[in-house]
PDB file of C-alpha atoms in Angstrom:
ATOM      1  CA  LEU A 172     -11.674  23.195 -14.336  1.00  0.00           C
ATOM      2  CA  ALA A 173     -13.663  25.623 -16.445  1.00  0.00           C
ATOM      3  CA  ALA A 174     -16.028  27.774 -14.538  1.00  0.00           C
ATOM      4  CA  ALA A 175     -18.872  29.522 -16.380  1.00  0.00           C
ATOM      5  CA  SER A 176     -18.435  32.612 -14.084  1.00  0.00           C
ATOM      6  CA  ALA A 177     -16.212  34.166 -11.502  1.00  0.00           C
ATOM      7  CA  GLU A 178     -18.664  33.201  -8.761  1.00  0.00           C
ATOM      8  CA  GLU A 179     -18.636  29.478  -9.957  1.00  0.00           C
ATOM      9  CA  ARG A 180     -14.818  29.621 -10.040  1.00  0.00           C
ATOM     10  CA  ASP A 181     -14.744  31.039  -6.436  1.00  0.00           C
ATOM     11  CA  ARG A 182     -17.075  28.317  -5.164  1.00  0.00           C
ATOM     12  CA  TRP A 183     -14.742  25.625  -6.672  1.00  0.00           C
ATOM     13  CA  VAL A 184     -11.664  27.257  -5.229  1.00  0.00           C
ATOM     14  CA  ASP A 185     -13.357  27.273  -1.840  1.00  0.00           C
ATOM     15  CA  VAL A 186     -14.373  23.579  -2.070  1.00  0.00           C
ATOM     16  CA  LEU A 187     -10.851  22.724  -3.137  1.00  0.00           C
ATOM     17  CA  ARG A 188      -9.269  24.659  -0.333  1.00  0.00           C
ATOM     18  CA  ARG A 189     -11.474  22.924   2.292  1.00  0.00           C
ATOM     19  CA  PHE A 190     -10.532  19.578   0.773  1.00  0.00           C
ATOM     20  CA  ILE A 191      -6.857  20.250   0.924  1.00  0.00           C
ATOM     21  CA  ASN A 192      -7.034  21.424   4.543  1.00  0.00           C
ATOM     22  CA  ALA A 193      -9.305  18.642   5.713  1.00  0.00           C
ATOM     23  CA  PRO A 194      -7.868  16.155   8.178  1.00  0.00           C
ATOM     24  CA  PRO A 195      -6.749  12.843   6.694  1.00  0.00           C
ATOM     25  CA  PRO A 196      -9.315   9.998   6.803  1.00  0.00           C
ATOM     26  CA  MET A 197      -9.472   8.088   9.969  1.00  0.00           C
ATOM     27  CA  PRO A 198      -7.561   4.758  10.049  1.00  0.00           C
ATOM     28  CA  SER A 199     -10.764   2.960  10.875  1.00  0.00           C
ATOM     29  CA  GLU A 200     -12.323   3.817   7.561  1.00  0.00           C
ATOM     30  CA  LYS A 201     -12.249   0.648   5.457  1.00  0.00           C
ATOM     31  CA  LEU A 202     -13.011   0.073   1.848  1.00  0.00           C
ATOM     32  CA  ASP A 203     -16.034  -2.137   1.120  1.00  0.00           C
ATOM     33  CA  TRP A 204     -14.601  -4.777  -1.226  1.00  0.00           C
ATOM     34  CA  SER A 205     -17.769  -6.679  -1.223  1.00  0.00           C
ATOM     35  CA  THR A 206     -19.181  -4.345  -3.984  1.00  0.00           C
ATOM     36  CA  VAL A 207     -16.428  -5.420  -6.393  1.00  0.00           C
ATOM     37  CA  ASP A 208     -17.821  -7.660  -9.112  1.00  0.00           C
ATOM     38  CA  LEU A 209     -15.247 -10.353  -9.837  1.00  0.00           C
ATOM     39  CA  THR A 210     -17.427 -12.451 -12.120  1.00  0.00           C
ATOM     40  CA  SER A 211     -16.377 -10.646 -15.327  1.00  0.00           C
ATOM     41  CA  LEU A 212     -12.684 -10.980 -14.547  1.00  0.00           C
ATOM     42  CA  SER A 213     -10.244 -13.656 -15.858  1.00  0.00           C
ATOM     43  CA  PRO A 214      -8.315 -15.836 -13.302  1.00  0.00           C
ATOM     44  CA  SER A 215      -5.196 -13.898 -13.678  1.00  0.00           C
ATOM     45  CA  GLN A 216      -7.136 -10.552 -13.221  1.00  0.00           C
ATOM     46  CA  ILE A 217      -8.650 -12.032 -10.097  1.00  0.00           C
ATOM     47  CA  ALA A 218      -5.196 -13.018  -8.905  1.00  0.00           C
ATOM     48  CA  ARG A 219      -3.931  -9.482  -9.512  1.00  0.00           C
ATOM     49  CA  PHE A 220      -6.795  -7.906  -7.820  1.00  0.00           C
ATOM     50  CA  GLY A 221      -6.278 -10.120  -4.721  1.00  0.00           C
ATOM     51  CA  PHE A 222      -2.573  -9.601  -4.672  1.00  0.00           C
ATOM     52  CA  TYR A 223      -2.809  -5.859  -4.915  1.00  0.00           C
ATOM     53  CA  ARG A 224      -5.642  -5.587  -2.533  1.00  0.00           C
ATOM     54  CA  SER A 225      -3.503  -7.497   0.011  1.00  0.00           C
ATOM     55  CA  GLU A 226      -0.539  -5.360  -0.695  1.00  0.00           C
ATOM     56  CA  ARG A 227      -2.442  -2.162  -0.375  1.00  0.00           C
ATOM     57  CA  SER A 228      -4.042  -3.292   2.954  1.00  0.00           C
ATOM     58  CA  PHE A 229      -0.628  -4.237   4.188  1.00  0.00           C
ATOM     59  CA  VAL A 230       0.909  -0.875   3.503  1.00  0.00           C
ATOM     60  CA  ARG A 231      -2.303   0.879   4.834  1.00  0.00           C
ATOM     61  CA  VAL A 232      -1.884  -0.953   8.185  1.00  0.00           C
ATOM     62  CA  LEU A 233       1.709   0.017   8.423  1.00  0.00           C
ATOM     63  CA  THR A 234       1.034   3.659   7.703  1.00  0.00           C
ATOM     64  CA  ASP A 235      -2.151   3.681  10.048  1.00  0.00           C
ATOM     65  CA  ILE A 236       0.200   2.433  12.837  1.00  0.00           C
ATOM     66  CA  CYS A 237       2.551   5.378  12.290  1.00  0.00           C
ATOM     67  CA  GLU A 238      -0.349   7.758  11.929  1.00  0.00           C
ATOM     68  CA  GLU A 239      -1.827   6.584  15.326  1.00  0.00           C
ATOM     69  CA  LEU A 240       1.599   6.984  17.011  1.00  0.00           C
ATOM     70  CA  ARG A 241       1.656  10.648  16.125  1.00  0.00           C
ATOM     71  CA  PHE A 242      -0.827  11.116  19.048  1.00  0.00           C
ATOM     72  CA  VAL A 243       1.131   9.026  21.498  1.00  0.00           C
ATOM     73  CA  ASP A 244       3.624  10.667  23.890  1.00  0.00           C
ATOM     74  CA  THR A 245       7.115  10.581  22.308  1.00  0.00           C
ATOM     75  CA  SER A 246       8.459   8.566  25.280  1.00  0.00           C
ATOM     76  CA  GLU A 247       5.943   5.673  24.690  1.00  0.00           C
ATOM     77  CA  ARG A 248       6.109   5.592  20.923  1.00  0.00           C
ATOM     78  CA  LYS A 249       8.660   2.778  20.655  1.00  0.00           C
ATOM     79  CA  THR A 250       6.870   0.551  23.142  1.00  0.00           C
ATOM     80  CA  LYS A 251       3.523   1.132  21.458  1.00  0.00           C
ATOM     81  CA  LEU A 252       4.987   0.467  17.965  1.00  0.00           C
ATOM     82  CA  ARG A 253       6.451  -2.895  19.083  1.00  0.00           C
ATOM     83  CA  GLU A 254       3.077  -3.849  20.691  1.00  0.00           C
ATOM     84  CA  LYS A 255       1.248  -3.054  17.569  1.00  0.00           C
ATOM     85  CA  LEU A 256       3.695  -4.843  15.301  1.00  0.00           C
ATOM     86  CA  ALA A 257       3.685  -7.937  17.427  1.00  0.00           C
ATOM     87  CA  LYS A 258      -0.065  -8.163  16.671  1.00  0.00           C
ATOM     88  CA  LEU A 259       0.343  -7.462  12.953  1.00  0.00           C
ATOM     89  CA  ASP A 260      -1.172 -10.027  10.619  1.00  0.00           C
ATOM     90  CA  ILE A 261       0.987 -10.476   7.527  1.00  0.00           C
ATOM     91  CA  PRO A 262      -0.981 -11.547   4.371  1.00  0.00           C
ATOM     92  CA  GLY A 263       0.149 -14.564   2.498  1.00  0.00           C
ATOM     93  CA  CYS A 264       2.052 -13.008  -0.339  1.00  0.00           C
ATOM     94  CA  VAL A 265       3.301  -9.253   0.237  1.00  0.00           C
ATOM     95  CA  TYR A 266       6.545  -7.612  -0.192  1.00  0.00           C
ATOM     96  CA  VAL A 267       7.962  -4.272   0.938  1.00  0.00           C
ATOM     97  CA  PRO A 268       7.122  -2.049  -2.091  1.00  0.00           C
ATOM     98  CA  LEU A 269       9.988   0.343  -1.399  1.00  0.00           C
ATOM     99  CA  CYS A 270      12.363  -1.298  -3.728  1.00  0.00           C
ATOM    100  CA  LYS A 271      13.288  -1.174  -7.350  1.00  0.00           C
ATOM    101  CA  SER A 272      11.636  -3.419  -9.791  1.00  0.00           C
ATOM    102  CA  THR A 273      15.016  -4.877 -10.660  1.00  0.00           C
ATOM    103  CA  ASP A 274      15.628  -5.960  -7.024  1.00  0.00           C
ATOM    104  CA  PRO A 275      15.283  -9.655  -6.255  1.00  0.00           C
ATOM    105  CA  TRP A 276      11.776 -10.700  -5.108  1.00  0.00           C
ATOM    106  CA  ARG A 277      11.518 -10.921  -1.337  1.00  0.00           C
ATOM    107  CA  ARG A 278       8.264 -12.034   0.267  1.00  0.00           C
ATOM    108  CA  VAL A 279       7.539 -10.772   3.832  1.00  0.00           C
ATOM    109  CA  LEU A 280       7.271 -13.575   6.255  1.00  0.00           C
ATOM    110  CA  SER A 281       6.937 -11.574   9.508  1.00  0.00           C
ATOM    111  CA  VAL A 282       7.689  -8.370  11.265  1.00  0.00           C
ATOM    112  CA  VAL A 283      10.594  -8.165  13.771  1.00  0.00           C
ATOM    113  CA  PRO A 284       9.172  -5.825  16.452  1.00  0.00           C
ATOM    114  CA  GLU A 285      12.280  -5.835  18.704  1.00  0.00           C
ATOM    115  CA  GLU A 286      14.390  -4.539  15.831  1.00  0.00           C
ATOM    116  CA  SER A 287      11.829  -1.883  14.776  1.00  0.00           C
ATOM    117  CA  THR A 288      11.816   1.690  16.215  1.00  0.00           C
ATOM    118  CA  ALA A 289       9.803   4.869  16.205  1.00  0.00           C
ATOM    119  CA  PHE A 290      11.750   8.115  15.932  1.00  0.00           C
ATOM    120  CA  SER A 291      10.840  11.034  18.168  1.00  0.00           C
ATOM    121  CA  THR A 292       9.696  14.153  16.295  1.00  0.00           C
ATOM    122  CA  ARG A 293       7.170  16.629  17.419  1.00  0.00           C
ATOM    123  CA  GLU A 294       4.801  16.629  14.324  1.00  0.00           C
ATOM    124  CA  ARG A 295       5.115  12.977  12.930  1.00  0.00           C
ATOM    125  CA  CYS A 296       6.088   9.567  13.871  1.00  0.00           C
ATOM    126  CA  PRO A 297       8.447   8.261  11.286  1.00  0.00           C
ATOM    127  CA  CYS A 298       9.253   4.424  11.950  1.00  0.00           C
ATOM    128  CA  LEU A 299      11.909   1.993  10.917  1.00  0.00           C
ATOM    129  CA  ILE A 300      10.198  -1.417  10.608  1.00  0.00           C
ATOM    130  CA  CYS A 301      12.255  -4.548  10.176  1.00  0.00           C
ATOM    131  CA  PHE A 302      10.852  -7.539   8.386  1.00  0.00           C
ATOM    132  CA  GLU A 303      11.941 -11.197   8.110  1.00  0.00           C
ATOM    133  CA  VAL A 304      11.806 -12.042   4.341  1.00  0.00           C
ATOM    134  CA  THR A 305      12.386 -15.134   2.190  1.00  0.00           C
ATOM    135  CA  ASP A 306      13.383 -15.951  -1.259  1.00  0.00           C
ATOM    136  CA  ASP A 307      10.392 -17.640  -2.894  1.00  0.00           C
ATOM    137  CA  ASP A 308      12.279 -18.446  -6.053  1.00  0.00           C
ATOM    138  CA  ASP A 309      15.484 -20.246  -6.484  1.00  0.00           C
ATOM    139  CA  SER A 310      16.176 -18.526  -9.811  1.00  0.00           C
ATOM    140  CA  GLN A 311      16.602 -15.070  -8.120  1.00  0.00           C
ATOM    141  CA  GLN A 312      13.913 -13.425 -10.282  1.00  0.00           C
ATOM    142  CA  ASP A 313      13.576  -9.654  -9.953  1.00  0.00           C
ATOM    143  CA  THR A 314      10.322  -8.257  -8.473  1.00  0.00           C
ATOM    144  CA  ALA A 315       8.901  -7.236 -11.800  1.00  0.00           C
ATOM    145  CA  THR A 316       9.522 -10.589 -13.411  1.00  0.00           C
ATOM    146  CA  PHE A 317       8.235 -12.494 -10.447  1.00  0.00           C
ATOM    147  CA  LEU A 318       4.980 -10.408 -10.303  1.00  0.00           C
ATOM    148  CA  PHE A 319       4.454 -10.723 -13.981  1.00  0.00           C
ATOM    149  CA  LYS A 320       4.975 -14.359 -14.171  1.00  0.00           C
ATOM    150  CA  THR A 321       2.866 -15.055 -11.070  1.00  0.00           C
ATOM    151  CA  LEU A 322      -0.026 -12.619 -11.795  1.00  0.00           C
ATOM    152  CA  GLY A 323      -0.504 -12.521 -15.506  1.00  0.00           C
ATOM    153  CA  ALA A 324       1.554 -14.580 -17.800  1.00  0.00           C
ATOM    154  CA  ASP A 325      -1.258 -17.014 -18.516  1.00  0.00           C
ATOM    155  CA  GLU A 326      -3.146 -14.407 -20.593  1.00  0.00           C
ATOM    156  CA  LEU A 327      -0.371 -13.936 -23.127  1.00  0.00           C
ATOM    157  CA  SER A 328       0.104 -15.806 -26.360  1.00  0.00           C
ATOM    158  CA  ALA A 329       3.217 -16.232 -28.352  1.00  0.00           C
ATOM    159  CA  ASP A 330       2.134 -13.291 -30.587  1.00  0.00           C
ATOM    160  CA  ASP A 331       1.687 -10.745 -27.742  1.00  0.00           C
ATOM    161  CA  ASP A 332       4.238  -7.960 -27.252  1.00  0.00           C
ATOM    162  CA  VAL A 333       4.884  -7.409 -23.624  1.00  0.00           C
ATOM    163  CA  ASP A 334       5.041  -3.568 -24.254  1.00  0.00           C
ATOM    164  CA  ASP A 335       1.417  -3.645 -25.649  1.00  0.00           C
ATOM    165  CA  ILE A 336      -0.208  -5.353 -22.613  1.00  0.00           C
ATOM    166  CA  GLU A 337      -2.890  -3.375 -20.887  1.00  0.00           C
ATOM    167  CA  LEU A 338      -3.590  -4.376 -17.300  1.00  0.00           C
ATOM    168  CA  SER A 339      -7.253  -4.243 -16.674  1.00  0.00           C
ATOM    169  CA  GLY A 340      -8.462  -2.412 -13.451  1.00  0.00           C
ATOM    170  CA  THR A 341      -5.142  -0.709 -12.841  1.00  0.00           C
ATOM    171  CA  ASP A 342      -6.742   2.744 -12.607  1.00  0.00           C
ATOM    172  CA  ALA A 343      -9.097   1.589  -9.816  1.00  0.00           C
ATOM    173  CA  ALA A 344      -6.430   1.866  -7.111  1.00  0.00           C
TER     174      ALA A 344
END
C-alpha cells in the first residue's frame, strides 16, 4: 500500500488491524454459487469447477464442525463430533487433501464416526476424523495424475507441453 499522507496510512493501518482482529466468519455463511457464469467454460473447466467446489465445501464442513465444537463443553465434544459426523453428507468425488500429490488416489466413501475423536484443549478443538476410502483406479495412479486425467486431459493436444498449461479460474478460490 502506498498512502498519500500519514493520515491516510494511519487509516489503512487501523482498518487492517480491525480486519485482523475480527472474529472468523460464521459457519452459516455460504457462498452464492448461483452467480457463477458457467456458459463460457469448456466441459473440462466445468468439471474442475464442480470438483473443486465440492472439495472445498467438504473441507469447509469438516472445519466448521471443529469450529462449532470449540464452544461445546470438553466432556461432550467427542459425543457431539460423532453425532455430527454420522449426519455428514459426502459428495460424490472428494478426497482428503492432506496428502502428497504423489500418494495414490483415494476417494472418500464415508466417515467412520466411532473411530473419530475430538481432543480436549481449552482454546481449540482439534479432531481426528477417520474415513473409509476406496481405490477408484486399478492402475494405482497418484493423486495429481488422477485429477489431471479426470479433470482436464481432454483440452490438450499432442503438441501441448504439460508445464505450459494454464488452468483457468484457479485464482478464484
